[in-house]
CSV table of C-alpha atoms and ligand atoms in Angstrom, one decimal:
chain,number,residue,atom,x,y,z
A,1,MET,CA,29.8,-12.1,-158.5
A,2,ILE,CA,30.7,-8.4,-158.2
A,3,PRO,CA,33.9,-8.0,-160.2
A,4,THR,CA,36.9,-6.0,-158.8
A,5,LEU,CA,38.8,-3.8,-161.2
A,6,ASP,CA,42.2,-2.3,-160.6
A,7,TRP,CA,42.3,1.2,-162.0
A,8,ARG,CA,46.1,1.2,-162.3
A,9,ARG,CA,45.8,-1.2,-165.2
A,10,PHE,CA,44.3,1.7,-167.1
A,11,SER,CA,45.9,4.7,-165.4
A,12,THR,CA,49.5,3.5,-165.7
A,13,GLY,CA,48.9,2.0,-169.2
A,14,SER,CA,50.1,-1.4,-168.0
A,15,ASP,CA,47.0,-3.2,-169.3
A,16,ARG,CA,44.6,-0.7,-170.9
A,17,SER,CA,42.9,-3.0,-173.3
A,18,GLY,CA,42.4,-5.7,-170.6
A,19,PHE,CA,41.0,-3.1,-168.2
A,20,ILE,CA,38.6,-1.7,-170.9
A,21,ALA,CA,37.3,-5.2,-171.8
A,22,ASP,CA,36.8,-6.1,-168.1
A,23,LEU,CA,35.1,-2.8,-167.4
A,24,GLY,CA,32.8,-3.2,-170.4
A,25,ALA,CA,31.9,-6.7,-169.3
A,26,ALA,CA,31.1,-5.5,-165.7
A,27,CYS,CA,29.0,-2.6,-167.0
A,28,LYS,CA,26.9,-5.1,-169.1
A,29,ALA,CA,26.3,-7.4,-166.1
A,30,PRO,CA,25.9,-6.9,-163.2
A,31,GLY,CA,26.3,-3.2,-163.8
A,32,PHE,CA,28.2,-3.0,-160.5
A,33,PHE,CA,31.9,-3.3,-159.8
A,34,LEU,CA,34.5,-2.5,-157.1
A,35,LEU,CA,37.3,-0.2,-158.1
A,36,THR,CA,40.7,-0.5,-156.4
A,37,GLY,CA,43.9,1.4,-157.2
A,38,HIS,CA,42.0,4.6,-157.7
A,39,ARG,CA,44.3,7.0,-155.8
A,40,ILE,CA,41.6,8.7,-153.8
A,41,ASP,CA,43.4,9.3,-150.5
A,42,PRO,CA,42.1,6.9,-147.8
A,43,ALA,CA,42.7,9.8,-145.3
A,44,LEU,CA,40.2,11.9,-147.4
A,45,VAL,CA,37.7,9.1,-147.3
A,46,SER,CA,38.0,8.8,-143.5
A,47,ALA,CA,37.6,12.5,-143.2
A,48,VAL,CA,34.4,12.4,-145.3
A,49,PHE,CA,32.9,9.7,-143.0
A,50,SER,CA,34.0,11.5,-139.8
A,51,ALA,CA,32.5,14.8,-141.1
A,52,ALA,CA,29.3,12.9,-142.1
A,53,ASP,CA,29.1,11.3,-138.7
A,54,GLY,CA,29.4,14.7,-137.0
A,55,LEU,CA,26.6,16.1,-139.2
A,56,PHE,CA,24.2,13.2,-138.5
A,57,ASP,CA,25.1,13.5,-134.7
A,58,LEU,CA,23.7,17.0,-134.6
A,59,THR,CA,20.3,17.4,-132.9
A,60,GLU,CA,17.2,17.1,-134.9
A,61,ALA,CA,16.6,20.9,-134.3
A,62,GLU,CA,20.0,21.7,-135.7
A,63,LYS,CA,19.6,19.4,-138.7
A,64,ARG,CA,16.2,21.0,-139.4
A,65,THR,CA,18.0,24.3,-140.1
A,66,LEU,CA,19.9,22.5,-142.9
A,67,ALA,CA,16.8,21.1,-144.6
A,68,LEU,CA,15.6,22.5,-147.9
A,69,PRO,CA,12.1,21.2,-148.3
A,70,SER,CA,11.7,22.6,-151.8
A,71,ARG,CA,14.7,20.7,-153.0
A,72,PRO,CA,14.6,17.3,-151.5
A,73,LYS,CA,17.2,14.7,-152.5
A,74,ASP,CA,19.6,17.1,-153.9
A,75,ARG,CA,20.8,19.6,-151.3
A,76,GLY,CA,20.6,19.8,-147.5
A,77,TRP,CA,19.3,17.4,-144.9
A,78,SER,CA,16.4,15.1,-145.4
A,79,LYS,CA,14.9,13.4,-142.4
A,80,ILE,CA,14.3,9.6,-142.0
A,81,GLY,CA,11.1,8.4,-143.6
A,82,THR,CA,10.6,11.4,-145.9
A,83,GLU,CA,11.7,9.9,-149.2
A,84,SER,CA,11.1,6.7,-151.0
A,85,SER,CA,13.5,5.2,-153.6
A,86,THR,CA,10.8,2.9,-154.9
A,87,ALA,CA,7.8,4.4,-156.6
A,88,ASP,CA,4.5,4.2,-154.8
A,89,SER,CA,6.1,2.2,-151.9
A,90,PRO,CA,4.1,2.3,-148.7
A,91,HIS,CA,7.5,2.0,-146.9
A,92,PRO,CA,9.7,5.1,-147.1
A,93,ASP,CA,13.5,4.8,-147.0
A,94,ARG,CA,14.7,4.4,-143.5
A,95,ARG,CA,17.7,6.6,-143.8
A,96,GLU,CA,18.6,10.3,-143.4
A,97,THR,CA,20.6,12.0,-146.1
A,98,PHE,CA,22.5,15.2,-146.7
A,99,GLY,CA,23.0,16.4,-150.3
A,100,ILE,CA,25.7,18.6,-151.8
A,101,GLY,CA,25.7,19.9,-155.4
A,102,PRO,CA,28.3,21.7,-157.4
A,103,GLU,CA,29.2,25.0,-155.8
A,104,THR,CA,29.8,26.8,-159.1
A,105,LEU,CA,26.5,25.8,-160.7
A,106,GLY,CA,24.7,26.7,-157.5
A,107,ASN,CA,25.8,30.2,-157.7
A,108,ALA,CA,24.8,30.9,-161.3
A,109,PRO,CA,21.7,33.1,-161.5
A,110,GLN,CA,19.6,30.6,-163.4
A,111,MET,CA,20.2,28.1,-160.5
A,112,ARG,CA,18.6,30.2,-157.9
A,113,TRP,CA,14.9,29.9,-158.8
A,114,GLY,CA,14.2,26.9,-156.8
A,115,THR,CA,14.4,24.6,-159.8
A,116,PRO,CA,14.5,21.1,-158.5
A,117,TYR,CA,18.1,19.7,-158.5
A,118,ARG,CA,19.4,23.2,-158.7
A,119,GLY,CA,20.3,25.6,-155.9
A,120,THR,CA,22.9,26.7,-153.5
A,121,ASN,CA,24.5,24.4,-151.0
A,122,VAL,CA,23.7,24.6,-147.4
A,123,TRP,CA,26.6,24.0,-145.0
A,124,PRO,CA,26.6,23.1,-141.3
A,125,ASP,CA,28.5,25.3,-139.0
A,126,MET,CA,31.2,22.6,-138.5
A,127,PRO,CA,34.9,23.4,-139.0
A,128,GLY,CA,36.4,21.7,-142.0
A,129,PHE,CA,33.1,20.1,-143.2
A,130,ARG,CA,32.7,22.1,-146.4
A,131,ASP,CA,36.4,21.8,-147.4
A,132,VAL,CA,36.5,18.0,-146.9
A,133,MET,CA,33.2,17.5,-148.9
A,134,LEU,CA,34.3,19.8,-151.7
A,135,LYS,CA,37.7,18.1,-151.9
A,136,TYR,CA,36.1,14.7,-152.1
A,137,PHE,CA,33.5,16.0,-154.6
A,138,GLY,CA,36.3,17.1,-156.9
A,139,ALA,CA,38.2,13.8,-156.5
A,140,ALA,CA,35.1,11.7,-157.2
A,141,GLN,CA,34.2,13.8,-160.1
A,142,ALA,CA,37.6,13.5,-161.7
A,143,LEU,CA,37.6,9.8,-161.2
A,144,SER,CA,34.2,9.3,-162.7
A,145,LEU,CA,35.1,11.4,-165.7
A,146,ALA,CA,38.3,9.4,-166.2
A,147,LEU,CA,36.3,6.2,-166.0
A,148,HIS,CA,34.4,7.5,-169.0
A,149,TRP,CA,37.5,7.5,-171.1
A,150,ALA,CA,37.7,3.7,-170.7
A,151,ILE,CA,34.0,3.4,-171.2
A,152,ALA,CA,34.2,5.4,-174.5
A,153,ALA,CA,36.9,3.0,-175.7
A,154,ASP,CA,34.8,0.0,-174.8
A,155,LEU,CA,31.7,1.4,-176.5
A,156,GLY,CA,33.7,2.4,-179.6
A,157,PHE,CA,32.8,6.1,-179.2
A,158,PRO,CA,35.2,8.7,-180.5
A,159,GLU,CA,37.7,9.9,-177.9
A,160,GLY,CA,36.2,13.0,-176.2
A,161,TRP,CA,32.6,11.9,-176.8
A,162,PHE,CA,31.9,12.0,-173.1
A,163,ASP,CA,34.1,15.0,-172.4
A,164,ALA,CA,31.7,17.1,-174.6
A,165,ARG,CA,28.8,15.9,-172.5
A,166,PHE,CA,30.5,16.5,-169.2
A,167,ARG,CA,32.0,19.9,-169.9
A,168,LYS,CA,30.0,21.3,-167.0
A,169,PRO,CA,28.9,18.1,-165.3
A,170,ASP,CA,26.0,18.2,-163.0
A,171,ALA,CA,26.8,16.0,-160.0
A,172,SER,CA,25.8,15.5,-156.5
A,173,LEU,CA,27.2,14.0,-153.3
A,174,ARG,CA,24.8,12.3,-150.9
A,175,LEU,CA,25.8,11.4,-147.4
A,176,MET,CA,23.6,8.7,-146.0
A,177,HIS,CA,22.9,7.3,-142.5
A,178,TYR,CA,20.8,4.2,-142.0
A,179,PRO,CA,19.8,3.6,-138.4
A,180,PRO,CA,19.5,0.0,-137.2
A,181,ALA,CA,16.5,-2.0,-138.3
A,182,ARG,CA,13.5,-2.2,-136.0
A,183,GLY,CA,12.4,-5.4,-137.6
A,184,LEU,CA,9.1,-4.1,-138.8
A,185,GLU,CA,7.3,-5.6,-141.7
A,186,GLY,CA,8.4,-4.1,-145.1
A,187,GLU,CA,11.1,-2.0,-143.5
A,188,MET,CA,13.7,-0.9,-146.1
A,189,GLY,CA,16.9,1.2,-145.9
A,190,ALA,CA,16.5,2.2,-149.5
A,191,GLY,CA,13.8,0.7,-151.7
A,192,ALA,CA,14.7,-1.0,-155.0
A,193,HIS,CA,15.6,1.5,-157.7
A,194,VAL,CA,17.9,2.3,-160.5
A,195,ASP,CA,20.1,5.3,-160.4
A,196,GLN,CA,19.2,8.0,-163.0
A,197,ASP,CA,22.7,9.2,-163.7
A,198,ALA,CA,25.6,8.1,-165.8
A,199,LEU,CA,27.8,6.5,-163.1
A,200,THR,CA,27.5,6.4,-159.3
A,201,LEU,CA,30.6,6.1,-157.1
A,202,LEU,CA,29.8,4.8,-153.7
A,203,LEU,CA,31.8,4.7,-150.4
A,204,THR,CA,30.5,2.1,-148.0
A,205,ASP,CA,31.3,1.2,-144.4
A,206,ASP,CA,31.6,-2.4,-143.2
A,207,GLU,CA,27.9,-2.7,-142.3
A,208,PRO,CA,26.2,-4.9,-145.0
A,209,GLY,CA,23.0,-4.0,-146.6
A,210,LEU,CA,23.5,-3.0,-150.3
A,211,GLN,CA,22.2,-5.6,-152.7
A,212,VAL,CA,22.0,-5.7,-156.5
A,213,TRP,CA,19.5,-7.7,-158.5
A,214,SER,CA,21.2,-10.4,-160.6
A,215,ALA,CA,19.2,-11.7,-163.6
A,216,GLU,CA,21.7,-14.5,-163.8
A,217,ALA,CA,21.2,-15.6,-160.2
A,218,ASN,CA,17.5,-14.6,-160.4
A,219,ASP,CA,18.0,-13.2,-156.9
A,220,TRP,CA,19.4,-10.3,-154.9
A,221,ILE,CA,23.2,-10.6,-154.3
A,222,ASP,CA,25.2,-8.7,-151.7
A,223,VAL,CA,27.6,-6.0,-152.8
A,224,PRO,CA,30.6,-6.6,-150.5
A,225,HIS,CA,32.4,-3.9,-148.6
A,226,VAL,CA,36.1,-4.1,-149.5
A,227,PRO,CA,38.2,-1.6,-147.5
A,228,GLY,CA,39.7,1.0,-149.9
A,229,ALA,CA,37.5,0.0,-152.9
A,230,ILE,CA,34.9,2.2,-154.4
A,231,VAL,CA,31.6,0.7,-155.5
A,232,VAL,CA,30.7,1.8,-159.0
A,233,ASN,CA,27.4,1.3,-160.8
A,234,VAL,CA,25.8,2.2,-164.1
A,235,GLY,CA,22.8,4.6,-164.2
A,236,THR,CA,20.1,4.9,-166.7
A,237,CYS,CA,21.8,7.8,-168.6
A,238,LEU,CA,24.8,5.7,-169.4
A,239,GLN,CA,22.6,2.7,-170.1
A,240,ASP,CA,20.7,4.7,-172.8
A,241,TRP,CA,23.9,6.2,-174.2
A,242,SER,CA,25.3,2.7,-174.6
A,243,GLY,CA,22.2,1.8,-176.6
A,244,GLY,CA,21.2,-0.7,-173.9
A,245,ARG,CA,24.5,-2.6,-174.0
A,246,TYR,CA,25.2,-1.5,-170.4
A,247,ALA,CA,22.6,-2.2,-167.7
A,248,ALA,CA,21.5,0.2,-165.0
A,249,PRO,CA,21.0,-2.4,-162.3
A,250,LEU,CA,18.2,-2.5,-159.8
A,251,HIS,CA,19.6,-2.2,-156.3
A,252,ARG,CA,18.4,-1.7,-152.7
A,253,VAL,CA,19.6,-1.3,-149.2
A,254,LEU,CA,18.3,-3.7,-146.5
A,255,PRO,CA,17.8,-2.2,-143.1
A,256,PRO,CA,21.2,-2.8,-141.3
A,257,ARG,CA,21.8,-4.4,-138.0
A,258,GLU,CA,24.0,-1.6,-136.8
A,259,ASP,CA,24.1,2.0,-138.0
A,260,ARG,CA,25.3,2.0,-141.6
A,261,ARG,CA,26.8,5.0,-143.5
A,262,SER,CA,27.5,5.4,-147.2
A,263,VAL,CA,28.4,8.3,-149.5
A,264,ALA,CA,27.2,8.4,-153.1
A,265,PHE,CA,28.6,10.6,-155.8
A,266,PHE,CA,26.2,10.8,-158.8
A,267,LEU,CA,27.6,12.0,-162.1
A,268,ARG,CA,25.1,13.4,-164.7
A,269,PRO,CA,25.5,15.4,-167.9
A,270,GLU,CA,24.9,19.0,-168.0
A,271,LYS,CA,21.3,18.9,-169.0
A,272,ARG,CA,18.8,17.9,-166.3
A,273,ALA,CA,15.1,17.4,-166.2
A,274,PRO,CA,12.9,18.8,-163.5
A,275,GLN,CA,12.9,16.4,-160.6
A,276,VAL,CA,10.9,13.3,-161.4
A,277,HIS,CA,10.4,10.1,-159.6
A,278,GLN,CA,13.1,7.6,-160.3
A,279,SER,CA,10.7,5.2,-161.8
A,280,GLU,CA,9.7,7.6,-164.6
A,281,ARG,CA,12.0,6.5,-167.2
A,282,SER,CA,10.4,8.5,-170.0
A,283,SER,CA,11.7,11.6,-168.2
A,284,LEU,CA,15.2,10.7,-169.4
A,285,GLN,CA,14.3,12.3,-172.7
A,286,ALA,CA,13.9,15.6,-171.1
A,287,TRP,CA,17.4,15.9,-169.8
A,288,ALA,CA,19.4,13.6,-172.0
A,289,PRO,CA,17.7,13.7,-175.3
A,290,GLU,CA,20.9,12.5,-177.0
A,291,ALA,CA,20.4,9.3,-175.1
A,292,THR,CA,17.4,8.5,-177.3
A,293,GLY,CA,19.5,8.9,-180.4
A,294,ARG,CA,17.1,11.4,-181.8
A,295,HIS,CA,19.3,14.4,-181.1
A,296,ALA,CA,22.7,13.2,-181.9
A,297,ASN,CA,24.3,16.6,-181.6
A,298,ALA,CA,22.3,17.9,-178.6
B,1,AKG,O1,23.6,3.4,-149.4
B,1,AKG,C1,23.9,2.7,-150.3
B,1,AKG,O2,24.7,1.7,-150.2
B,1,AKG,C2,23.3,2.8,-151.7
B,1,AKG,C3,22.4,4.0,-151.8
B,1,AKG,C4,21.8,4.2,-153.2
B,1,AKG,O3,21.7,3.2,-153.9
B,1,AKG,C5,21.4,5.5,-153.6
B,1,AKG,O4,21.4,6.4,-152.8
B,1,AKG,O5,21.1,5.6,-154.8
B,2,FE2,FE1,21.2,3.9,-155.9
């Protein structure tokens, strides 16, 4: 149900047109695919998970020093139960998160005013943590930009169309830890939502929980964990750029049986709106006006 695509078909040129066609089909439905052959070092991925485990293992008092309450979701630590992926849900997400943004953007003067989604990173006092995260941030960003070359070809956009929009991409890395379910009514790891970015690259561990809504099946379907594969999904920004040909799929995370970890990399274009709830689709116009087609050269 969730297609697997081997990036080497595109990157080595062995089957570019086949890869582009399969990628396009996957982005239309279900809007999720597994990417293999991507050349992100498995040792780097393990190091990211180990560093994330180390962070979430800190005491609550230590983690509180890494929380940036004015900028939730984007940078720093966020405690279990403080956020909700689904609008107006009485059940907050049962997960703790740690967000990292682009270092360079964060240090620009206009980024220091507490604007939501902007700001400087906060780093735990843990040897190697920052280096590992920034190295993975760079690798995930490069891969997500390269995927857009194939996407441009599928959508019939001129070469470089996306490059112009991602010259200084705004992106973030979110480490997530879902504690085991307590079995309470309505409990959810992450409520049903669509991602408000162009593409999301997700690393999962082997604890199940992630599900995507399938219109075809008229049901939730499990997104499998395939060792070494990266889970990729379409966000609302790319959905709009594609004129609705691609779908930003609704997905959620069920409360896991055992501790579950995941690492999401969100790629967005340069322009960003003030922080809005994920359900407020009209807000897209504020940060990706070209997505509406009304500002073709924005
Ligand atoms: O943890 C996961 O597997 C997915 C999380 C997610 O969908 C998100 O943070 O947007
Ligand atoms: Fe998501």
